[in-house]
Coordinates of C-alpha atoms in Angstrom, one line a residue:
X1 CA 33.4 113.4 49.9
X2 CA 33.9 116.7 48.8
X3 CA 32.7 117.2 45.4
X4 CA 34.7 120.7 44.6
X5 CA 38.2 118.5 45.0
X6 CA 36.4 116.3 42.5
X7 CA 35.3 119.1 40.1
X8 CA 39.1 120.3 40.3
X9 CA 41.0 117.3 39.3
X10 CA 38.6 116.5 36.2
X11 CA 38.9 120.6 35.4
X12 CA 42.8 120.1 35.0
X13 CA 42.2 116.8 32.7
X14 CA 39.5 118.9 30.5
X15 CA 41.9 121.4 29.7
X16 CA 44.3 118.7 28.0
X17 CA 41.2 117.4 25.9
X18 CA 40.8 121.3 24.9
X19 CA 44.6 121.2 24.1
X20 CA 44.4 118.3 20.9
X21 CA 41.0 120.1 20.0
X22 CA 43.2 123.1 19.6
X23 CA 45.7 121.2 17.6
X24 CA 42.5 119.7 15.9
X25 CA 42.0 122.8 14.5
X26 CA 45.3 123.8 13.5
X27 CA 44.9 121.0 11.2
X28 CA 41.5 122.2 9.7
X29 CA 42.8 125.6 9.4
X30 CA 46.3 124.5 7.4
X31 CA 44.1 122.3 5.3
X32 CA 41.8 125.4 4.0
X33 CA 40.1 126.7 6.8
X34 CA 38.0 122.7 6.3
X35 CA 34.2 122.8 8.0
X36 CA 35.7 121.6 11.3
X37 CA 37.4 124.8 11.8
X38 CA 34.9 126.4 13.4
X39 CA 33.0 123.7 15.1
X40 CA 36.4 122.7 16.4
X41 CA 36.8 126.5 17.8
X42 CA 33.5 126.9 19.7
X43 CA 34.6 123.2 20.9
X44 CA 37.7 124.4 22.8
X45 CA 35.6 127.3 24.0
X46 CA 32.9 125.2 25.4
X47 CA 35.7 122.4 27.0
X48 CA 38.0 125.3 28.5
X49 CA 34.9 127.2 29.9
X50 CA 34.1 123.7 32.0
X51 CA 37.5 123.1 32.4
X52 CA 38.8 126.7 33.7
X53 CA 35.7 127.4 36.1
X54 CA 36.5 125.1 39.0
X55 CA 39.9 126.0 38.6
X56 CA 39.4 129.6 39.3
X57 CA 37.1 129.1 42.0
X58 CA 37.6 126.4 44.0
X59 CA 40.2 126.3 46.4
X60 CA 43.6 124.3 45.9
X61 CA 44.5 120.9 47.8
X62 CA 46.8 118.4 47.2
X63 CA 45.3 115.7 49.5
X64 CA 42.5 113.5 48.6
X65 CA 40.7 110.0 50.1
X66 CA 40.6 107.2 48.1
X67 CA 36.7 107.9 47.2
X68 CA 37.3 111.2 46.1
X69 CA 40.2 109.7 43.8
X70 CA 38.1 106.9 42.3
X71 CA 35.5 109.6 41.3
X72 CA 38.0 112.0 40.0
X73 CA 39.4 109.5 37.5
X74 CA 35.8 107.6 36.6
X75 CA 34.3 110.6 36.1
X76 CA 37.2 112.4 34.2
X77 CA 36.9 109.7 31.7
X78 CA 33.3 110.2 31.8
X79 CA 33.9 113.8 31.0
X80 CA 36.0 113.5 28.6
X81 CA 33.5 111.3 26.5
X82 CA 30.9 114.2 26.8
X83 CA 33.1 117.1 25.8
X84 CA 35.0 115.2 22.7
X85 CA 31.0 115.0 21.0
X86 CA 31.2 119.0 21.0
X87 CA 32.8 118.9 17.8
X88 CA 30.8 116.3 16.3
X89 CA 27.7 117.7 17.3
X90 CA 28.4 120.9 15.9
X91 CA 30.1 120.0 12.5
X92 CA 26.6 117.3 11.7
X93 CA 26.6 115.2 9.0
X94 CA 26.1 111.9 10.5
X95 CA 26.6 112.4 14.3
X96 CA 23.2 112.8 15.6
X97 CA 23.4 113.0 19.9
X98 CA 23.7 109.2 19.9
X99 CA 26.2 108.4 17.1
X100 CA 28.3 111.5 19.0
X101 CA 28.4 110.2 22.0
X102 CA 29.2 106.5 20.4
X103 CA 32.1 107.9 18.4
X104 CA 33.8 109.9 21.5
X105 CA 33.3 107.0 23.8
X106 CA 34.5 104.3 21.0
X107 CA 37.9 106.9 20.5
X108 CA 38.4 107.9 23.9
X109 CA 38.4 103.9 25.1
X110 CA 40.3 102.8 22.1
X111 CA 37.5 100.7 21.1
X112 CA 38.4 101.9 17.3
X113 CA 34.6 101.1 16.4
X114 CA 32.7 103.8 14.2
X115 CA 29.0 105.2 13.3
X116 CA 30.5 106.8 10.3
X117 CA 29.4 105.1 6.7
X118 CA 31.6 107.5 4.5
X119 CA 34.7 108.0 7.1
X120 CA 36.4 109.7 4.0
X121 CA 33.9 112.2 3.9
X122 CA 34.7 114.1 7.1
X123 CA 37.1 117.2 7.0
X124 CA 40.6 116.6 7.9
X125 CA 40.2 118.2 11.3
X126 CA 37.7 115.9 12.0
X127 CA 39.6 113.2 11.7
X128 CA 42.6 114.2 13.9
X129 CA 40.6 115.0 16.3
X130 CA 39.0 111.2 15.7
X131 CA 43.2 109.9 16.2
X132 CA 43.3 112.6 19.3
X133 CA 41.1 111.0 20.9
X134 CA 41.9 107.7 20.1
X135 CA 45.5 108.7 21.1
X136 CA 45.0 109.9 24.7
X137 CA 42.6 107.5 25.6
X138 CA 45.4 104.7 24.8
X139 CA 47.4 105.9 27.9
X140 CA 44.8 107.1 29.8
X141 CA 42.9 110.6 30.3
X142 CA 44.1 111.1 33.9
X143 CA 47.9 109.5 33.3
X144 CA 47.9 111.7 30.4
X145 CA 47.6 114.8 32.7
X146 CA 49.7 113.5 35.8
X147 CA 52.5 113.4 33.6
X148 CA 52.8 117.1 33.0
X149 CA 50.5 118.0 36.0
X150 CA 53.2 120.1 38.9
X151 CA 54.4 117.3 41.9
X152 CA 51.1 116.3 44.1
X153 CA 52.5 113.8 46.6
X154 CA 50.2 111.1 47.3
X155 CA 47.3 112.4 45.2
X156 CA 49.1 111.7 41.9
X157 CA 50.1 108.3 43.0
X158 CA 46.5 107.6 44.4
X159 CA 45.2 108.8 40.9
X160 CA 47.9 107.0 39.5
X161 CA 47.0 103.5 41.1
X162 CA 43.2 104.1 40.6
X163 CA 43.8 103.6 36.6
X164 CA 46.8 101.6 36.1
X165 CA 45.6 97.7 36.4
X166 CA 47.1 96.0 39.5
X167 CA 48.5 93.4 37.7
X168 CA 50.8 95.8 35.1
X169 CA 52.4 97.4 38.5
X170 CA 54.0 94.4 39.4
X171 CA 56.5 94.9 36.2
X172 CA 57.3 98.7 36.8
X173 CA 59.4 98.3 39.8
X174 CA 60.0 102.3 39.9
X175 CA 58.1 104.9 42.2
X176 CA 54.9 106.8 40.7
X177 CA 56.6 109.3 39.0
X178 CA 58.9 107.4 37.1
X179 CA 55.5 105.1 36.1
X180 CA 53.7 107.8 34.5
X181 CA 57.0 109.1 32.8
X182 CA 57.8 105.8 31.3
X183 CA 54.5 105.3 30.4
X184 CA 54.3 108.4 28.2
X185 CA 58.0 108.1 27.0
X186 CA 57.4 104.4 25.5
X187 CA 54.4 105.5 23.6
X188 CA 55.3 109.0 22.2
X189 CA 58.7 107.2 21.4
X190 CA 56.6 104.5 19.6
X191 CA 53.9 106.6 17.5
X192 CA 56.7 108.7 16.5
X193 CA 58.7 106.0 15.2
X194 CA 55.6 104.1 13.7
X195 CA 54.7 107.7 12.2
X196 CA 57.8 108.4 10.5
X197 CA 58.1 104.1 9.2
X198 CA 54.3 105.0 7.8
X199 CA 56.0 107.7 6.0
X200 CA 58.7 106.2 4.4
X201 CA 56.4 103.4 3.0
X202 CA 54.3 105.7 1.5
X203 CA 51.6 107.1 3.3
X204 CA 51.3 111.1 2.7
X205 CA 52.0 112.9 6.2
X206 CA 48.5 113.2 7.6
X207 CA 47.8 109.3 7.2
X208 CA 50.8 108.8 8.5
X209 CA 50.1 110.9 11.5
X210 CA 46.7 109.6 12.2
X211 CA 47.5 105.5 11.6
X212 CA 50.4 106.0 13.8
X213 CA 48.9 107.8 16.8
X214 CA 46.1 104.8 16.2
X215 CA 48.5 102.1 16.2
X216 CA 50.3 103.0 19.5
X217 CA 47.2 103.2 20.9
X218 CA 45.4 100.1 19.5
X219 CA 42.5 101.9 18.6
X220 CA 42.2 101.0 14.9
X221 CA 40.5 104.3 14.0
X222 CA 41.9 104.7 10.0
X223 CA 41.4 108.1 7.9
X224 CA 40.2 105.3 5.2
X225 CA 37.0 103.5 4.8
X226 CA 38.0 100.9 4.0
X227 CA 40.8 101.0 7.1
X228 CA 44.7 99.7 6.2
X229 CA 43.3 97.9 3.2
X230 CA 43.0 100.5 1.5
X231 CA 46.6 101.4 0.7
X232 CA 47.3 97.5 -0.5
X233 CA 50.9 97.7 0.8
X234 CA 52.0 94.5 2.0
X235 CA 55.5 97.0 3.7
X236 CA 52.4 99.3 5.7
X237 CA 50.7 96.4 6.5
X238 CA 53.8 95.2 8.5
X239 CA 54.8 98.5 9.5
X240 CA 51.2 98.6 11.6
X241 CA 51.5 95.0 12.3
X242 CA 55.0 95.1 14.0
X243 CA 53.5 99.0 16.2
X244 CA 50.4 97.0 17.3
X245 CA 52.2 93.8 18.5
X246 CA 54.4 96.0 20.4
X247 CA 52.0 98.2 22.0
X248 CA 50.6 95.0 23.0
X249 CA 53.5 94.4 25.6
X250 CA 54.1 95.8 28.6
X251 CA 55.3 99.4 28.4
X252 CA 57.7 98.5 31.4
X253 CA 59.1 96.3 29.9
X254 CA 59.2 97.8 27.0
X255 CA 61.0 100.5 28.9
X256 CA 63.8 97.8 30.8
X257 CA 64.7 95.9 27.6
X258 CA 66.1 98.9 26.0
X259 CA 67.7 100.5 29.2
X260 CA 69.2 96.8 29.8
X261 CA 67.6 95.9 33.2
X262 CA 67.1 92.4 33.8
X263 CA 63.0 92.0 34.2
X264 CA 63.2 92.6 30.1
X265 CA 61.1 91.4 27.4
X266 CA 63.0 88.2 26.8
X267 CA 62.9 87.1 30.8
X268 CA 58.7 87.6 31.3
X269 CA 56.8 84.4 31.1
X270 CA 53.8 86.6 29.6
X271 CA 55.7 88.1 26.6
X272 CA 56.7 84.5 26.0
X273 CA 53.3 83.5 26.0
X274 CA 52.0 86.0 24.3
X275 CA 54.2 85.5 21.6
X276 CA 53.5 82.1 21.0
X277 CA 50.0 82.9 21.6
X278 CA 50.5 85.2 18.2
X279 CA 52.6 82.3 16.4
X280 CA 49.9 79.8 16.8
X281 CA 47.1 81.9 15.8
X282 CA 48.7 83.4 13.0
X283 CA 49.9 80.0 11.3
X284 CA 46.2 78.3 12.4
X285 CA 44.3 81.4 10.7
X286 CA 46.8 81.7 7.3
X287 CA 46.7 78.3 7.0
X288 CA 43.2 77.4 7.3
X289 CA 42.2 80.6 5.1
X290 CA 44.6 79.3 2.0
X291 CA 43.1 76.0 2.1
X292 CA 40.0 77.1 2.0
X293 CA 41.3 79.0 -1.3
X294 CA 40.5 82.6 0.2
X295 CA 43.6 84.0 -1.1
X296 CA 45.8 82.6 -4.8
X297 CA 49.1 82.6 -2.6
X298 CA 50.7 81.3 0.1
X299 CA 52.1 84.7 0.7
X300 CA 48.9 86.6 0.8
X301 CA 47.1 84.4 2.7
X302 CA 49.9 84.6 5.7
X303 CA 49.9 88.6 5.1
X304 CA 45.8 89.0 5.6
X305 CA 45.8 86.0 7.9
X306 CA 48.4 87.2 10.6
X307 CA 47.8 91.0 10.3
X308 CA 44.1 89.7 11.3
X309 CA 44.6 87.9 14.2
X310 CA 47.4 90.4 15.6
X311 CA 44.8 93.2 15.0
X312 CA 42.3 91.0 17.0
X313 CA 44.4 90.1 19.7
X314 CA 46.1 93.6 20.5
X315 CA 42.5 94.6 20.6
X316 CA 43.3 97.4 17.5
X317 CA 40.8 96.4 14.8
X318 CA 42.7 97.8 11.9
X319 CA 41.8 95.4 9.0
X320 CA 43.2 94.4 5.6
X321 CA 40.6 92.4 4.9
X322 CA 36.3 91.0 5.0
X323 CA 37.0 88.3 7.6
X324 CA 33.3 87.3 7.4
X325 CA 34.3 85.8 3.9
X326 CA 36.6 83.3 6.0
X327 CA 35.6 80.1 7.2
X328 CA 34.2 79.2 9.9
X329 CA 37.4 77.9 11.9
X330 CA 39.7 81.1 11.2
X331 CA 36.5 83.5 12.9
X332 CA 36.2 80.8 15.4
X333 CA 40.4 81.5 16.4
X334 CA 39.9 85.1 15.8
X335 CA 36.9 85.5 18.5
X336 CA 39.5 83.4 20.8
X337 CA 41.7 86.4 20.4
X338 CA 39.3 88.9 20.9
X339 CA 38.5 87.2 24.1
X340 CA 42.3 86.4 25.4
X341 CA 43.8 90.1 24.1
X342 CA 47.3 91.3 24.9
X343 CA 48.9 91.9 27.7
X344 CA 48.6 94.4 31.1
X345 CA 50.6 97.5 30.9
X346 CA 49.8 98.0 27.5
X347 CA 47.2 100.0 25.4
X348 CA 45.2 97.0 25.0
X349 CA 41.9 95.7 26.3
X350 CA 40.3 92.3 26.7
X351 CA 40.9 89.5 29.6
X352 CA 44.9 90.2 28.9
X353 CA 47.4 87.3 28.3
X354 CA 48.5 87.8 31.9
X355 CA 45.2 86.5 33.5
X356 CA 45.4 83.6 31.2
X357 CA 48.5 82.5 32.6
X358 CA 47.9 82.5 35.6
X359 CA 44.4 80.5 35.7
X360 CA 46.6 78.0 33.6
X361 CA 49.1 78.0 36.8
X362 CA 45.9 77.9 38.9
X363 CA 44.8 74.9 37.6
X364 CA 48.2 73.2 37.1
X365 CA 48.7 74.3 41.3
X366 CA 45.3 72.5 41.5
X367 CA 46.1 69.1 39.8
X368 CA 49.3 68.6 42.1
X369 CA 47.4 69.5 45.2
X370 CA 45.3 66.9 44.4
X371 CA 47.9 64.7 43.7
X372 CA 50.2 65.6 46.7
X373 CA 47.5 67.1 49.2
X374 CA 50.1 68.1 51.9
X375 CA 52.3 70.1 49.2
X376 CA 52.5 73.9 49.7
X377 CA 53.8 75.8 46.7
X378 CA 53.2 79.9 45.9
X379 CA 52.6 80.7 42.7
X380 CA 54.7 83.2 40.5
X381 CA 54.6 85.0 37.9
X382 CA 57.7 86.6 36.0
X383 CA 59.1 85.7 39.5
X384 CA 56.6 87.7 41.3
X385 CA 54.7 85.9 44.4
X386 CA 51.2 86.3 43.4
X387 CA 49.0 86.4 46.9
X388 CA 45.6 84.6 47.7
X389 CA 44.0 88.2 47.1
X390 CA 45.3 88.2 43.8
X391 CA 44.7 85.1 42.5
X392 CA 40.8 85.4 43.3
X393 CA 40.8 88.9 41.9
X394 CA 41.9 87.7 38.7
X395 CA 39.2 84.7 39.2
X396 CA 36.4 87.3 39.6
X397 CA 37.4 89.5 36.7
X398 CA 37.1 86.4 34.4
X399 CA 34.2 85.5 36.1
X400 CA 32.2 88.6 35.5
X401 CA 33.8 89.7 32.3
X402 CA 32.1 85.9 31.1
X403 CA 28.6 87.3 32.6
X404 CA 28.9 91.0 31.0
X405 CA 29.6 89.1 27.4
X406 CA 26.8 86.6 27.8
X407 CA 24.2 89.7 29.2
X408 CA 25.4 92.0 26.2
X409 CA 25.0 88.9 23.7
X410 CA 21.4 88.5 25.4
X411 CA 20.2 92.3 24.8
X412 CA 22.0 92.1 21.1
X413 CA 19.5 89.3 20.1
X414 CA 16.6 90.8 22.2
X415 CA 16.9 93.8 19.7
X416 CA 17.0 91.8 16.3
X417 CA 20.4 91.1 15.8
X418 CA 21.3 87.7 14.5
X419 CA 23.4 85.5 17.1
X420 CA 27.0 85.9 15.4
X421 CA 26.8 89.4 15.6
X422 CA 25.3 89.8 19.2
X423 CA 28.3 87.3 20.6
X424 CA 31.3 88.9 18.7
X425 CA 29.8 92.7 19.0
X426 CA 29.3 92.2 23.1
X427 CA 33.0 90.8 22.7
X428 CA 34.6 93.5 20.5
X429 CA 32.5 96.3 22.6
X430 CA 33.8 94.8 26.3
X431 CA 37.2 94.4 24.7
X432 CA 37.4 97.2 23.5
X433 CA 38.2 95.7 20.1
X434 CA 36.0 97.2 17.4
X435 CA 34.9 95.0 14.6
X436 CA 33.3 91.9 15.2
X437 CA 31.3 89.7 12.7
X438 CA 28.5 89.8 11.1
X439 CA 26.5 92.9 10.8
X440 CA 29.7 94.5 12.7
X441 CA 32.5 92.9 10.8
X442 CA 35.8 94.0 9.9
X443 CA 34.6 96.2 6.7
X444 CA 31.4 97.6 8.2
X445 CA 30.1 100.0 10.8
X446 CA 28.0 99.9 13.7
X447 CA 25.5 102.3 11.8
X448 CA 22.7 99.8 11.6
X449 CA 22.9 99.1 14.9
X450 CA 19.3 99.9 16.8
X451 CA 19.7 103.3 18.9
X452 CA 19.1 101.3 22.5
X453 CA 22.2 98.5 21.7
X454 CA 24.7 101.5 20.6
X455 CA 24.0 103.1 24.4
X456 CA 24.8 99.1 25.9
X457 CA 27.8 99.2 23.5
X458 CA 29.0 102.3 25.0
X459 CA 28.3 101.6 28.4
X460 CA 30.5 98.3 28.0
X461 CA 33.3 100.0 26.4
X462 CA 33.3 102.0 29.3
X463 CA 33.5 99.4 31.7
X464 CA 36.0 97.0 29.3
X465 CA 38.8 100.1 29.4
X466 CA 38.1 100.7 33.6
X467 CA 38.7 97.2 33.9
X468 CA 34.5 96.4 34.3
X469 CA 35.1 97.4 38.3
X470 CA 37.0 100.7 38.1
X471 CA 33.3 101.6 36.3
X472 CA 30.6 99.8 38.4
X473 CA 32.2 100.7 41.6
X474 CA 30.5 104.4 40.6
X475 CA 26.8 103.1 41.5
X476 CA 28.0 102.0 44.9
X477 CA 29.9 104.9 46.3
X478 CA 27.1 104.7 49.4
X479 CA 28.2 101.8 50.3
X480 CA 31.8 103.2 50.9
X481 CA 33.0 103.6 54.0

């Protein structure tokens, strides 16, 4: 493995972190020269210096090995996390080394989840640079850069394949190139559009900005402490609603239904689960939360109660509302959705809709073989042969994303935190989801959190946007061959 190919590749990503840390500080200096100006500065200095090095002196190739290309995108995501706490580190305030490197890893993952008890207090550049991360790491650090990277044959499609999941590739149908195109068309398309919608409902333009580039990328990172509730609009509440359900499809699709090709929205088995997935949730939450009497009317309590469980399940964690005030079957659907999450090929996190649907035609393949033993049948999906390799893949990532929940909910109540918020925070953390209950609930931060659990928290936010392989693979790179 040659480790200056390596150094390369995540040199080229660096220098499109140092780009939205330059725009970062555009944004401090149009807002009064703010006291993120100049740590923003010394921030682009320091990223550009790691990023321009190995480009300067180690020698160009276009041809890598699959190991090479597994650490090149693992450890450019890796990288990334450590340069975006240069500008918290430097401006202070809260972000002590820890609660740095938690908000970097929580934006660059889309996790959405924050240190910060006074979110209102940071400077303006601050917080774009917050959204920027948030915003990049919603299509990806290394797609990000292969997009407007020159042509490099196989390399970009190995890097390509090394972060898209294998089950959103089925859906593209297009080479490489077009992938990574589409990908970035569908979501600057989409936070534009959301941006603009923000707009005309009210927001000023740098709210707008920020909830929009948070929204296409389901991160859930607000300029507001008190996130989306804070404006008490019921139009932007369904302005971010309707972005975040549709970030939570797959951007192919996405991409077909409006070009008119016939693997679309309204053909794919997942979307129509998904969907009704959303129906049922929404209608069980809203209606269980206005009999309890949370809300005076009908009205609000489908507003809060929907918004809610769509935040939950597109893994953004924008909320409009305390959800530990609701009762106990409304958090018990919600933590279903945290679980389930959207679908593959989007911004989202979580086991993904797709998965579900298929262990559901797992077992369904199971019950008739047991009823017809000699019956062969392959199972599909939007029409799609899924293969034996496949099918156990998808058994295995269940599998172990159940273990990495129950062995973060073991270390959460080995440190002192009660059993509702171990469960939910080792869920929101793996999904990448953001607020979970308790001490980590919808309105509160993950301040209080004990030092040792924030580093866990990190780790599996890490391993929830990598797909829990893509991550651990790193500690057995040995064992390659």
């Amino acid at each position: 493995m040659r480790f200056f190919v390596i150094l390369r590749y995540t040199g080229m990503v660096m220098l499109y972190v140092a780009a939205l840390m330059v725009a970062s500080a555009v944004v401090a200096f149009f807002n009064n020269r703010d006291s993120s100006f100049f740590p923003l500065l010394l921030s682009v200095l320091l990223t550009a210096m790691l990023a321009i090095f190995p480009l300067i002196f180690v020698p160009k190739t276009d041809q890598i090995n699959s190991k090479e290309g597994f650490c090149i995108v693992v450890g450019a995501w890796i990288l990334a996390c450590v340069v975006g706490m240069f500008p918290y580190l430097i401006w202070g305030g809260e972000f002590s080394l820890v609660n740095a490197w938690f908000e970097s890893v929580s934006g660059f993952t889309t996790t959405g989840a924050s240190i910060l008890n006074d979110i209102e207090g940071l400077p303006k550049g601050l917080l774009f640079w917050r959204s920027s991360t948030a915003w990049m790491g919603g299509i990806g650090v290394v797609m990000f850069a292969l997009v407007i990277l020159p042509s490099l044959g196989k390399t970009k499609m190995m890097l390509s394949n090394i972060e898209l999941s294998s089950l959103a590739k089925d859906n593209y149908r297009y080479r490489t190139q077009q992938i990574v195109r589409i990908l970035l068309a569908v979501y600057i398309i989409l936070t534009i559009v959301a941006t603009l919608a923000l707009r005309l409902a009210g927001m000023g333009w740098f709210d707008a900005v920020n909830h929009g580039m948070s929204a296409a990328a389901t991160c859930g990172f607000s300029t507001k402490n008190a996130s989306i509730g804070a404006f008490d609009s019921p139009l932007i509440y369904i302005i971010i609603m309707t972005t975040i359900l549709i970030s939570g499809i797959h951007f192919g699709l996405i991409f077909a239904t409006f070009t008119g090709k016939r693997n679309n929205i309204f053909r794919s088995e997942v979307t129509r689960l998904y969907f009704i997935i959303v129906v049922i949730g929404s209608v069980a939450v809203s209606a269980n939360i206005y009999f309890a009497n949370i809300y005076d009317s009908l009205s609000s309590s489908v507003m809060h109660g929907s918004f809610q469980f769509v935040s939950l399940l597109t893994t953004s964690g924008f909320a409009t509302a305390d959800t530990n005030l609701w009762p106990p079957f409304a958090i018990m659907i919600l933590i279903f959705a945290s679980i389930i999450c959207a679908c593959a090929g989007s911004t989202s996190g979580g086991i993904k809709v797709d998965r579900l649907l298929i262990f559901g035609k797992m077992v369904k393949a199971r019950m008739r073989g047991q009823q017809h033993p000699n019956l062969v049948s392959r199972l599909k999906v939007d029409g799609v042969a899924q293969g034996p390799e496949m099918l156990g893949t998808v058994m295995i990532f269940v599998v172990t994303y159940v273990v990495v929940i129950l062995a973060g909910t073991t270390v959460n109540a080995l440190f002192g935190l009660d059993l509702l918020t171990s469960v939910t925070s080792a869920i929101a953390c793996i999904g990448n989801i953001g607020p979970g209950f308790g001490e980590v609930g919808s309105l509160n931060s993950y301040a209080g959190v004990p030092v040792i659990l924030k580093l866990q928290d990190t780790l599996m936010m890490l391993m929830g946007r990598l797909e829990i392989f893509g991550f651990i693979q790193l500690f057995f790179l040995r064992s390659w061959r």
